[in-house]
Short mmCIF file of N, CA, C and O in Angstrom, two decimals:
data_model
loop_
_atom_site.label_atom_id
_atom_site.label_comp_id
_atom_site.label_asym_id
_atom_site.label_seq_id
_atom_site.Cartn_x
_atom_site.Cartn_y
_atom_site.Cartn_z
N MET A 1 -6.39 -15.16 -8.66
CA MET A 1 -7.75 -14.74 -8.32
C MET A 1 -7.96 -13.33 -8.86
O MET A 1 -7.08 -12.48 -8.75
N SER A 2 -9.13 -13.10 -9.44
CA SER A 2 -9.41 -11.76 -9.97
C SER A 2 -9.80 -10.81 -8.83
O SER A 2 -10.28 -11.25 -7.79
N TRP A 3 -9.61 -9.54 -9.07
CA TRP A 3 -9.96 -8.54 -8.07
C TRP A 3 -11.46 -8.56 -7.81
O TRP A 3 -11.90 -8.28 -6.70
N GLN A 4 -12.26 -8.90 -8.83
CA GLN A 4 -13.71 -8.92 -8.66
C GLN A 4 -14.13 -9.94 -7.60
O GLN A 4 -15.07 -9.72 -6.85
N VAL A 5 -13.40 -11.05 -7.52
CA VAL A 5 -13.72 -12.08 -6.52
C VAL A 5 -13.53 -11.52 -5.11
O VAL A 5 -14.33 -11.80 -4.21
N TYR A 6 -12.50 -10.70 -4.91
CA TYR A 6 -12.30 -10.07 -3.60
C TYR A 6 -13.49 -9.20 -3.23
O TYR A 6 -13.94 -9.20 -2.09
N VAL A 7 -14.00 -8.44 -4.20
CA VAL A 7 -15.16 -7.58 -3.93
C VAL A 7 -16.40 -8.44 -3.67
O VAL A 7 -17.09 -8.27 -2.66
N ASP A 8 -16.67 -9.38 -4.57
CA ASP A 8 -17.91 -10.18 -4.47
C ASP A 8 -17.92 -11.10 -3.26
O ASP A 8 -18.93 -11.19 -2.56
N ASP A 9 -16.81 -11.79 -3.01
CA ASP A 9 -16.79 -12.82 -1.97
C ASP A 9 -16.33 -12.32 -0.60
O ASP A 9 -16.68 -12.91 0.42
N HIS A 10 -15.52 -11.26 -0.57
CA HIS A 10 -14.96 -10.80 0.71
C HIS A 10 -15.59 -9.50 1.21
O HIS A 10 -15.85 -9.35 2.39
N LEU A 11 -15.79 -8.54 0.30
CA LEU A 11 -16.37 -7.26 0.74
C LEU A 11 -17.89 -7.30 0.77
O LEU A 11 -18.51 -6.75 1.68
N MET A 12 -18.51 -7.92 -0.22
CA MET A 12 -19.98 -7.95 -0.28
C MET A 12 -20.53 -9.22 0.40
O MET A 12 -21.66 -9.63 0.14
N CYS A 13 -19.75 -9.80 1.29
CA CYS A 13 -20.15 -11.03 1.97
C CYS A 13 -21.32 -10.79 2.92
O CYS A 13 -21.60 -9.66 3.32
N ASP A 14 -22.00 -11.88 3.26
CA ASP A 14 -23.16 -11.83 4.15
C ASP A 14 -22.68 -11.91 5.60
O ASP A 14 -21.92 -12.80 5.95
N ILE A 15 -23.11 -10.94 6.42
CA ILE A 15 -22.78 -10.96 7.85
C ILE A 15 -24.10 -10.87 8.60
O ILE A 15 -24.75 -9.81 8.57
N GLU A 16 -24.46 -11.96 9.24
CA GLU A 16 -25.71 -12.02 10.01
C GLU A 16 -26.90 -11.51 9.19
O GLU A 16 -27.75 -10.78 9.68
N GLY A 17 -26.92 -11.89 7.92
CA GLY A 17 -28.03 -11.51 7.05
C GLY A 17 -27.91 -10.13 6.43
O GLY A 17 -28.79 -9.69 5.70
N ASN A 18 -26.83 -9.44 6.70
CA ASN A 18 -26.61 -8.09 6.17
C ASN A 18 -25.33 -8.06 5.35
O ASN A 18 -24.49 -8.94 5.47
N HIS A 19 -25.18 -7.02 4.54
CA HIS A 19 -23.94 -6.84 3.78
C HIS A 19 -23.75 -5.36 3.44
O HIS A 19 -24.67 -4.56 3.61
N LEU A 20 -22.55 -5.03 2.98
CA LEU A 20 -22.27 -3.65 2.58
C LEU A 20 -23.23 -3.23 1.47
O LEU A 20 -23.69 -4.07 0.69
N SER A 21 -23.54 -1.95 1.39
CA SER A 21 -24.37 -1.46 0.28
C SER A 21 -23.56 -1.35 -1.00
O SER A 21 -24.11 -1.48 -2.08
N ALA A 22 -22.26 -1.10 -0.88
CA ALA A 22 -21.39 -0.97 -2.05
C ALA A 22 -19.95 -1.17 -1.60
O ALA A 22 -19.61 -0.93 -0.44
N ALA A 23 -19.11 -1.61 -2.55
CA ALA A 23 -17.70 -1.83 -2.23
C ALA A 23 -16.86 -1.74 -3.50
O ALA A 23 -17.37 -1.97 -4.60
N ALA A 24 -15.59 -1.42 -3.30
CA ALA A 24 -14.68 -1.35 -4.44
C ALA A 24 -13.24 -1.49 -3.97
O ALA A 24 -12.92 -1.24 -2.80
N ILE A 25 -12.40 -1.88 -4.90
CA ILE A 25 -10.95 -1.83 -4.71
C ILE A 25 -10.44 -0.95 -5.84
O ILE A 25 -10.67 -1.24 -7.02
N LEU A 26 -9.81 0.16 -5.47
CA LEU A 26 -9.30 1.11 -6.44
C LEU A 26 -7.79 1.22 -6.31
O LEU A 26 -7.25 1.08 -5.21
N GLY A 27 -7.13 1.51 -7.40
CA GLY A 27 -5.73 1.89 -7.33
C GLY A 27 -5.65 3.26 -6.68
O GLY A 27 -6.63 4.02 -6.71
N GLN A 28 -4.52 3.59 -6.09
CA GLN A 28 -4.40 4.90 -5.44
C GLN A 28 -4.46 6.05 -6.44
O GLN A 28 -4.61 7.20 -6.05
N ASP A 29 -4.38 5.72 -7.74
CA ASP A 29 -4.54 6.74 -8.79
C ASP A 29 -5.99 6.91 -9.21
O ASP A 29 -6.30 7.70 -10.09
N GLY A 30 -6.91 6.14 -8.56
CA GLY A 30 -8.33 6.24 -8.87
C GLY A 30 -8.80 5.22 -9.89
O GLY A 30 -9.98 5.16 -10.21
N SER A 31 -7.88 4.40 -10.41
CA SER A 31 -8.29 3.37 -11.37
C SER A 31 -9.11 2.30 -10.64
O SER A 31 -8.81 1.93 -9.51
N VAL A 32 -10.15 1.82 -11.29
CA VAL A 32 -11.03 0.82 -10.69
C VAL A 32 -10.44 -0.56 -10.96
O VAL A 32 -10.29 -0.97 -12.11
N TRP A 33 -10.12 -1.29 -9.89
CA TRP A 33 -9.65 -2.67 -10.03
C TRP A 33 -10.85 -3.61 -10.03
O TRP A 33 -10.88 -4.56 -10.78
N ALA A 34 -11.82 -3.32 -9.19
CA ALA A 34 -13.07 -4.09 -9.12
C ALA A 34 -14.06 -3.30 -8.28
O ALA A 34 -13.66 -2.56 -7.38
N GLN A 35 -15.35 -3.48 -8.55
CA GLN A 35 -16.37 -2.78 -7.77
C GLN A 35 -17.68 -3.54 -7.83
O GLN A 35 -17.91 -4.31 -8.76
N SER A 36 -18.53 -3.29 -6.83
CA SER A 36 -19.87 -3.85 -6.85
C SER A 36 -20.70 -3.03 -7.84
O SER A 36 -20.37 -1.89 -8.17
N ALA A 37 -21.79 -3.63 -8.30
CA ALA A 37 -22.68 -2.94 -9.24
C ALA A 37 -23.26 -1.67 -8.63
O ALA A 37 -23.61 -0.73 -9.35
N THR A 38 -23.33 -1.61 -7.30
CA THR A 38 -23.95 -0.48 -6.61
C THR A 38 -22.95 0.62 -6.23
O THR A 38 -23.35 1.63 -5.66
N PHE A 39 -21.66 0.43 -6.54
CA PHE A 39 -20.66 1.43 -6.13
C PHE A 39 -20.92 2.74 -6.88
O PHE A 39 -21.12 2.74 -8.09
N PRO A 40 -20.90 3.87 -6.15
CA PRO A 40 -21.23 5.16 -6.80
C PRO A 40 -20.18 5.60 -7.82
O PRO A 40 -19.00 5.29 -7.69
N GLN A 41 -20.66 6.33 -8.82
CA GLN A 41 -19.77 6.92 -9.82
C GLN A 41 -19.04 8.07 -9.12
O GLN A 41 -19.67 9.05 -8.72
N PHE A 42 -17.75 7.94 -8.94
CA PHE A 42 -16.99 8.95 -8.20
C PHE A 42 -16.22 9.84 -9.16
O PHE A 42 -16.05 9.53 -10.33
N LYS A 43 -15.76 10.97 -8.61
CA LYS A 43 -14.94 11.90 -9.37
C LYS A 43 -13.47 11.72 -8.96
O LYS A 43 -13.19 11.40 -7.81
N GLN A 44 -12.58 11.97 -9.88
CA GLN A 44 -11.15 11.82 -9.59
C GLN A 44 -10.73 12.72 -8.43
O GLN A 44 -9.91 12.33 -7.60
N GLU A 45 -11.32 13.92 -8.34
CA GLU A 45 -10.96 14.85 -7.25
C GLU A 45 -11.29 14.24 -5.89
O GLU A 45 -10.61 14.51 -4.90
N GLU A 46 -12.36 13.43 -5.84
CA GLU A 46 -12.74 12.80 -4.58
C GLU A 46 -11.66 11.81 -4.14
O GLU A 46 -11.26 11.79 -2.97
N ILE A 47 -11.16 11.02 -5.08
CA ILE A 47 -10.11 10.04 -4.76
C ILE A 47 -8.81 10.77 -4.42
O ILE A 47 -8.11 10.39 -3.49
N ASP A 48 -8.51 11.83 -5.16
CA ASP A 48 -7.31 12.62 -4.86
C ASP A 48 -7.35 13.16 -3.44
O ASP A 48 -6.35 13.15 -2.72
N GLY A 49 -8.54 13.63 -2.99
CA GLY A 49 -8.69 14.14 -1.63
C GLY A 49 -8.50 13.05 -0.59
O GLY A 49 -7.87 13.27 0.45
N ILE A 50 -9.02 11.85 -0.88
CA ILE A 50 -8.86 10.72 0.04
C ILE A 50 -7.38 10.35 0.16
O ILE A 50 -6.86 10.19 1.27
N VAL A 51 -6.69 10.25 -0.97
CA VAL A 51 -5.26 9.90 -0.95
C VAL A 51 -4.48 10.98 -0.20
O VAL A 51 -3.58 10.66 0.60
N LYS A 52 -4.84 12.25 -0.40
CA LYS A 52 -4.14 13.34 0.30
C LYS A 52 -4.35 13.23 1.81
O LYS A 52 -3.44 13.51 2.59
N ASP A 53 -5.57 12.81 2.24
CA ASP A 53 -5.83 12.67 3.67
C ASP A 53 -4.97 11.55 4.27
O ASP A 53 -4.56 11.63 5.42
N PHE A 54 -4.68 10.51 3.50
CA PHE A 54 -3.78 9.47 4.00
C PHE A 54 -2.37 10.03 4.18
O PHE A 54 -1.68 9.70 5.13
N ASP A 55 -1.95 10.92 3.26
CA ASP A 55 -0.62 11.52 3.35
C ASP A 55 -0.56 12.63 4.40
O ASP A 55 0.46 12.84 5.02
N GLU A 56 -1.67 13.36 4.54
CA GLU A 56 -1.77 14.47 5.49
C GLU A 56 -3.02 14.27 6.35
O GLU A 56 -4.06 14.88 6.09
N PRO A 57 -2.95 13.38 7.37
CA PRO A 57 -4.14 13.10 8.18
C PRO A 57 -4.80 14.38 8.70
O PRO A 57 -4.14 15.29 9.17
N GLY A 58 -6.13 14.44 8.53
CA GLY A 58 -6.89 15.61 8.94
C GLY A 58 -7.24 16.52 7.79
O GLY A 58 -8.03 17.45 7.95
N PHE A 59 -6.68 16.27 6.60
CA PHE A 59 -6.92 17.11 5.43
C PHE A 59 -8.42 17.22 5.10
O PHE A 59 -8.93 18.29 4.79
N LEU A 60 -9.15 16.10 5.19
CA LEU A 60 -10.57 16.09 4.83
C LEU A 60 -11.49 16.57 5.95
O LEU A 60 -12.66 16.87 5.69
N ALA A 61 -11.00 16.61 7.17
CA ALA A 61 -11.86 16.93 8.32
C ALA A 61 -12.65 18.23 8.14
O ALA A 61 -13.86 18.25 8.40
N PRO A 62 -12.05 19.33 7.68
CA PRO A 62 -12.82 20.57 7.58
C PRO A 62 -13.91 20.54 6.50
O PRO A 62 -14.95 21.15 6.66
N THR A 63 -13.68 19.83 5.40
CA THR A 63 -14.62 19.86 4.27
C THR A 63 -15.51 18.63 4.21
O THR A 63 -16.55 18.65 3.56
N GLY A 64 -15.08 17.55 4.84
CA GLY A 64 -15.80 16.27 4.73
C GLY A 64 -15.20 15.42 3.62
O GLY A 64 -14.43 15.89 2.79
N LEU A 65 -15.57 14.18 3.65
CA LEU A 65 -15.12 13.21 2.66
C LEU A 65 -16.23 13.07 1.62
O LEU A 65 -17.39 12.85 1.99
N PHE A 66 -15.90 13.20 0.37
CA PHE A 66 -16.89 13.05 -0.69
C PHE A 66 -16.61 11.78 -1.48
O PHE A 66 -15.46 11.48 -1.81
N LEU A 67 -17.68 11.04 -1.77
CA LEU A 67 -17.57 9.85 -2.60
C LEU A 67 -18.86 9.74 -3.41
O LEU A 67 -19.94 9.63 -2.84
N GLY A 68 -18.73 9.83 -4.72
CA GLY A 68 -19.91 9.79 -5.58
C GLY A 68 -20.84 10.96 -5.34
O GLY A 68 -22.05 10.83 -5.49
N GLY A 69 -20.28 12.09 -4.94
CA GLY A 69 -21.09 13.28 -4.68
C GLY A 69 -21.74 13.31 -3.31
O GLY A 69 -22.34 14.30 -2.92
N THR A 70 -21.63 12.22 -2.56
CA THR A 70 -22.19 12.16 -1.21
C THR A 70 -21.14 12.63 -0.21
O THR A 70 -19.99 12.19 -0.27
N LYS A 71 -21.55 13.51 0.69
CA LYS A 71 -20.63 14.05 1.69
C LYS A 71 -20.76 13.25 2.98
O LYS A 71 -21.86 13.05 3.49
N TYR A 72 -19.62 12.80 3.49
CA TYR A 72 -19.56 12.09 4.76
C TYR A 72 -18.75 12.92 5.74
O TYR A 72 -17.74 13.52 5.38
N MET A 73 -19.20 12.95 6.99
CA MET A 73 -18.43 13.59 8.05
C MET A 73 -17.29 12.65 8.42
O MET A 73 -17.51 11.46 8.65
N VAL A 74 -16.07 13.16 8.45
CA VAL A 74 -14.91 12.33 8.79
C VAL A 74 -14.90 12.08 10.29
O VAL A 74 -15.00 13.01 11.08
N ILE A 75 -14.83 10.81 10.66
CA ILE A 75 -14.76 10.44 12.07
C ILE A 75 -13.43 9.73 12.32
O ILE A 75 -12.69 9.46 11.38
N GLN A 76 -13.15 9.43 13.55
CA GLN A 76 -11.85 8.88 13.91
C GLN A 76 -11.51 7.63 13.11
O GLN A 76 -12.29 6.72 12.99
N GLY A 77 -10.31 7.61 12.55
CA GLY A 77 -9.79 6.46 11.84
C GLY A 77 -8.40 6.16 12.37
O GLY A 77 -8.13 6.41 13.55
N GLU A 78 -7.55 5.66 11.52
CA GLU A 78 -6.15 5.43 11.89
C GLU A 78 -5.32 6.25 10.92
O GLU A 78 -5.28 5.94 9.73
N PRO A 79 -4.67 7.33 11.39
CA PRO A 79 -3.93 8.22 10.49
C PRO A 79 -2.99 7.45 9.56
O PRO A 79 -2.22 6.61 10.00
N GLY A 80 -3.12 7.73 8.27
CA GLY A 80 -2.28 7.10 7.27
C GLY A 80 -2.70 5.70 6.88
O GLY A 80 -2.12 5.10 5.97
N ALA A 81 -3.72 5.12 7.54
CA ALA A 81 -4.11 3.74 7.26
C ALA A 81 -5.60 3.56 7.00
O ALA A 81 -5.99 2.82 6.09
N VAL A 82 -6.45 4.22 7.80
CA VAL A 82 -7.90 4.04 7.67
C VAL A 82 -8.60 5.39 7.80
O VAL A 82 -8.28 6.17 8.69
N ILE A 83 -9.55 5.64 6.89
CA ILE A 83 -10.41 6.82 6.98
C ILE A 83 -11.83 6.30 7.14
O ILE A 83 -12.26 5.39 6.43
N ARG A 84 -12.56 6.89 8.07
CA ARG A 84 -13.96 6.51 8.29
C ARG A 84 -14.82 7.76 8.14
O ARG A 84 -14.45 8.84 8.59
N GLY A 85 -15.97 7.56 7.49
CA GLY A 85 -16.91 8.65 7.31
C GLY A 85 -18.30 8.22 7.72
O GLY A 85 -18.64 7.04 7.64
N LYS A 86 -19.11 9.19 8.15
CA LYS A 86 -20.46 8.91 8.63
C LYS A 86 -21.44 9.85 7.96
O LYS A 86 -21.16 11.02 7.76
N LYS A 87 -22.60 9.30 7.57
CA LYS A 87 -23.69 10.12 7.04
C LYS A 87 -24.98 9.45 7.45
O LYS A 87 -25.29 8.35 7.01
N GLY A 88 -25.72 10.12 8.34
CA GLY A 88 -26.97 9.55 8.82
C GLY A 88 -26.76 8.20 9.47
O GLY A 88 -25.90 8.04 10.31
N SER A 89 -27.53 7.20 9.01
CA SER A 89 -27.42 5.85 9.59
C SER A 89 -26.40 5.00 8.85
O SER A 89 -26.27 3.81 9.12
N GLY A 90 -25.66 5.60 7.94
CA GLY A 90 -24.67 4.85 7.16
C GLY A 90 -23.31 5.51 7.20
O GLY A 90 -23.07 6.44 7.97
N GLY A 91 -22.44 5.02 6.35
CA GLY A 91 -21.10 5.60 6.30
C GLY A 91 -20.20 4.85 5.35
O GLY A 91 -20.65 4.04 4.53
N VAL A 92 -18.91 5.12 5.48
CA VAL A 92 -17.90 4.54 4.60
C VAL A 92 -16.63 4.27 5.41
O VAL A 92 -16.31 5.01 6.34
N THR A 93 -15.94 3.18 5.05
CA THR A 93 -14.63 2.87 5.60
C THR A 93 -13.68 2.68 4.44
O THR A 93 -14.01 1.99 3.47
N ILE A 94 -12.51 3.31 4.51
CA ILE A 94 -11.51 3.20 3.45
C ILE A 94 -10.19 2.79 4.08
O ILE A 94 -9.68 3.46 4.99
N LYS A 95 -9.64 1.67 3.61
CA LYS A 95 -8.36 1.15 4.10
C LYS A 95 -7.34 1.29 2.99
O LYS A 95 -7.58 0.88 1.85
N LYS A 96 -6.20 1.87 3.31
CA LYS A 96 -5.12 2.03 2.34
C LYS A 96 -4.17 0.84 2.46
O LYS A 96 -3.78 0.45 3.56
N THR A 97 -3.81 0.27 1.31
CA THR A 97 -2.79 -0.77 1.28
C THR A 97 -1.57 -0.19 0.57
O THR A 97 -1.53 1.02 0.30
N ASN A 98 -0.60 -1.01 0.24
CA ASN A 98 0.58 -0.51 -0.47
C ASN A 98 0.23 0.12 -1.82
O ASN A 98 0.82 1.11 -2.22
N LEU A 99 -0.72 -0.49 -2.53
CA LEU A 99 -1.05 -0.07 -3.89
C LEU A 99 -2.49 0.36 -4.09
O LEU A 99 -2.82 0.95 -5.12
N ALA A 100 -3.37 0.05 -3.14
CA ALA A 100 -4.80 0.20 -3.39
C ALA A 100 -5.54 0.91 -2.26
O ALA A 100 -4.99 1.15 -1.19
N LEU A 101 -6.81 1.19 -2.54
CA LEU A 101 -7.77 1.67 -1.55
C LEU A 101 -8.91 0.66 -1.54
O LEU A 101 -9.51 0.38 -2.58
N VAL A 102 -9.18 0.10 -0.37
CA VAL A 102 -10.31 -0.83 -0.20
C VAL A 102 -11.43 -0.01 0.43
O VAL A 102 -11.26 0.56 1.50
N ILE A 103 -12.58 0.06 -0.26
CA ILE A 103 -13.66 0.94 0.16
C ILE A 103 -14.94 0.14 0.39
O ILE A 103 -15.34 -0.65 -0.47
N GLY A 104 -15.56 0.38 1.54
CA GLY A 104 -16.85 -0.23 1.84
C GLY A 104 -17.83 0.85 2.26
O GLY A 104 -17.51 1.72 3.07
N VAL A 105 -19.03 0.82 1.69
CA VAL A 105 -20.10 1.75 2.03
C VAL A 105 -21.21 0.93 2.69
O VAL A 105 -21.56 -0.15 2.21
N TYR A 106 -21.74 1.43 3.80
CA TYR A 106 -22.76 0.67 4.53
C TYR A 106 -23.95 1.54 4.89
O TYR A 106 -23.89 2.77 4.85
N ASP A 107 -25.03 0.88 5.21
CA ASP A 107 -26.22 1.53 5.76
C ASP A 107 -26.84 0.57 6.75
O ASP A 107 -26.53 -0.63 6.73
N GLU A 108 -27.70 1.08 7.63
CA GLU A 108 -28.36 0.19 8.58
C GLU A 108 -29.08 -0.90 7.80
O GLU A 108 -29.54 -0.64 6.69
N PRO A 109 -29.17 -2.11 8.32
CA PRO A 109 -28.86 -2.52 9.68
C PRO A 109 -27.38 -2.88 9.91
O PRO A 109 -27.01 -3.21 11.03
N LEU A 110 -26.53 -2.85 8.87
CA LEU A 110 -25.10 -3.11 9.09
C LEU A 110 -24.56 -2.02 10.00
O LEU A 110 -24.92 -0.85 9.86
N THR A 111 -23.70 -2.38 10.93
CA THR A 111 -23.16 -1.40 11.87
C THR A 111 -21.81 -0.88 11.38
O THR A 111 -21.14 -1.53 10.58
N PRO A 112 -21.39 0.30 11.88
CA PRO A 112 -20.07 0.81 11.52
C PRO A 112 -18.97 -0.20 11.85
O PRO A 112 -18.04 -0.39 11.06
N GLY A 113 -19.07 -0.85 12.99
CA GLY A 113 -18.05 -1.83 13.39
C GLY A 113 -17.96 -2.99 12.44
O GLY A 113 -16.86 -3.46 12.12
N GLN A 114 -19.11 -3.47 11.95
CA GLN A 114 -19.10 -4.58 10.99
C GLN A 114 -18.44 -4.15 9.68
O GLN A 114 -17.65 -4.89 9.10
N CYS A 115 -18.74 -2.94 9.22
CA CYS A 115 -18.13 -2.42 8.01
C CYS A 115 -16.61 -2.31 8.19
O CYS A 115 -15.84 -2.72 7.33
N ASN A 116 -16.19 -1.78 9.34
CA ASN A 116 -14.76 -1.65 9.61
C ASN A 116 -14.06 -3.00 9.54
O ASN A 116 -12.99 -3.13 8.94
N ILE A 117 -14.67 -4.01 10.14
CA ILE A 117 -14.06 -5.35 10.16
C ILE A 117 -13.93 -5.89 8.74
O ILE A 117 -12.86 -6.39 8.35
N ILE A 118 -14.99 -5.80 7.95
CA ILE A 118 -14.97 -6.33 6.58
C ILE A 118 -13.86 -5.66 5.76
O ILE A 118 -13.03 -6.34 5.14
N VAL A 119 -13.85 -4.34 5.76
CA VAL A 119 -12.91 -3.58 4.92
C VAL A 119 -11.48 -3.72 5.43
O VAL A 119 -10.55 -3.97 4.66
N GLU A 120 -11.29 -3.59 6.74
CA GLU A 120 -9.93 -3.59 7.28
C GLU A 120 -9.29 -4.97 7.23
O GLU A 120 -8.07 -5.07 7.02
N ARG A 121 -10.06 -6.03 7.40
CA ARG A 121 -9.49 -7.37 7.29
C ARG A 121 -8.95 -7.63 5.90
O ARG A 121 -7.84 -8.14 5.74
N LEU A 122 -9.74 -7.29 4.87
CA LEU A 122 -9.26 -7.49 3.51
C LEU A 122 -8.07 -6.58 3.23
O LEU A 122 -7.07 -7.00 2.64
N GLY A 123 -8.16 -5.33 3.68
CA GLY A 123 -7.04 -4.40 3.49
C GLY A 123 -5.77 -4.89 4.15
O GLY A 123 -4.68 -4.82 3.56
N ASP A 124 -5.88 -5.41 5.37
CA ASP A 124 -4.70 -5.95 6.07
C ASP A 124 -4.12 -7.13 5.31
O ASP A 124 -2.89 -7.25 5.18
N TYR A 125 -4.98 -8.00 4.80
CA TYR A 125 -4.52 -9.17 4.05
C TYR A 125 -3.77 -8.72 2.79
O TYR A 125 -2.67 -9.20 2.51
N LEU A 126 -4.35 -7.79 2.03
CA LEU A 126 -3.68 -7.30 0.82
C LEU A 126 -2.37 -6.61 1.15
O LEU A 126 -1.38 -6.79 0.43
N TYR A 127 -2.35 -5.86 2.24
CA TYR A 127 -1.13 -5.19 2.66
C TYR A 127 -0.02 -6.21 2.95
O TYR A 127 1.12 -6.06 2.53
N GLU A 128 -0.40 -7.27 3.69
CA GLU A 128 0.56 -8.33 4.03
C GLU A 128 1.08 -9.04 2.79
O GLU A 128 2.20 -9.56 2.77
N GLN A 129 0.27 -9.07 1.71
CA GLN A 129 0.68 -9.70 0.45
C GLN A 129 1.53 -8.75 -0.41
O GLN A 129 1.94 -9.12 -1.50
N GLY A 130 1.75 -7.54 0.09
CA GLY A 130 2.54 -6.56 -0.65
C GLY A 130 1.74 -5.80 -1.69
O GLY A 130 2.31 -5.10 -2.53
N LEU A 131 0.43 -5.95 -1.66
CA LEU A 131 -0.44 -5.29 -2.66
C LEU A 131 -1.01 -3.97 -2.16
O LEU A 131 -1.07 -3.70 -1.02
#
């Protein structure tokens, strides 16, 4: 199965008539494995900061999480496994696997909890597969 199928069928799936605004699966080095057409153009420094926060939980808290130039306030996640960010009525969830970062960006009417479930379920599955 191609990585694009994971993004299209699993991350951008329909939940009660809603779906993520953007999603991607990236290598931990920032390489794009697959992404939705709406995923923001990010900078390598942004991915480096996210990876550093997984290694040093709390690293992004003082400055915020940046993705595609958008700043998100870091909210409670799971240290070393999940980073969550909030901006207005939307936000981002990032799940770290052995080799990748699974990223979902949402906006209302999708809820933070729905975004967390979508991203973390796929991330858990990939982690269990050794990916």
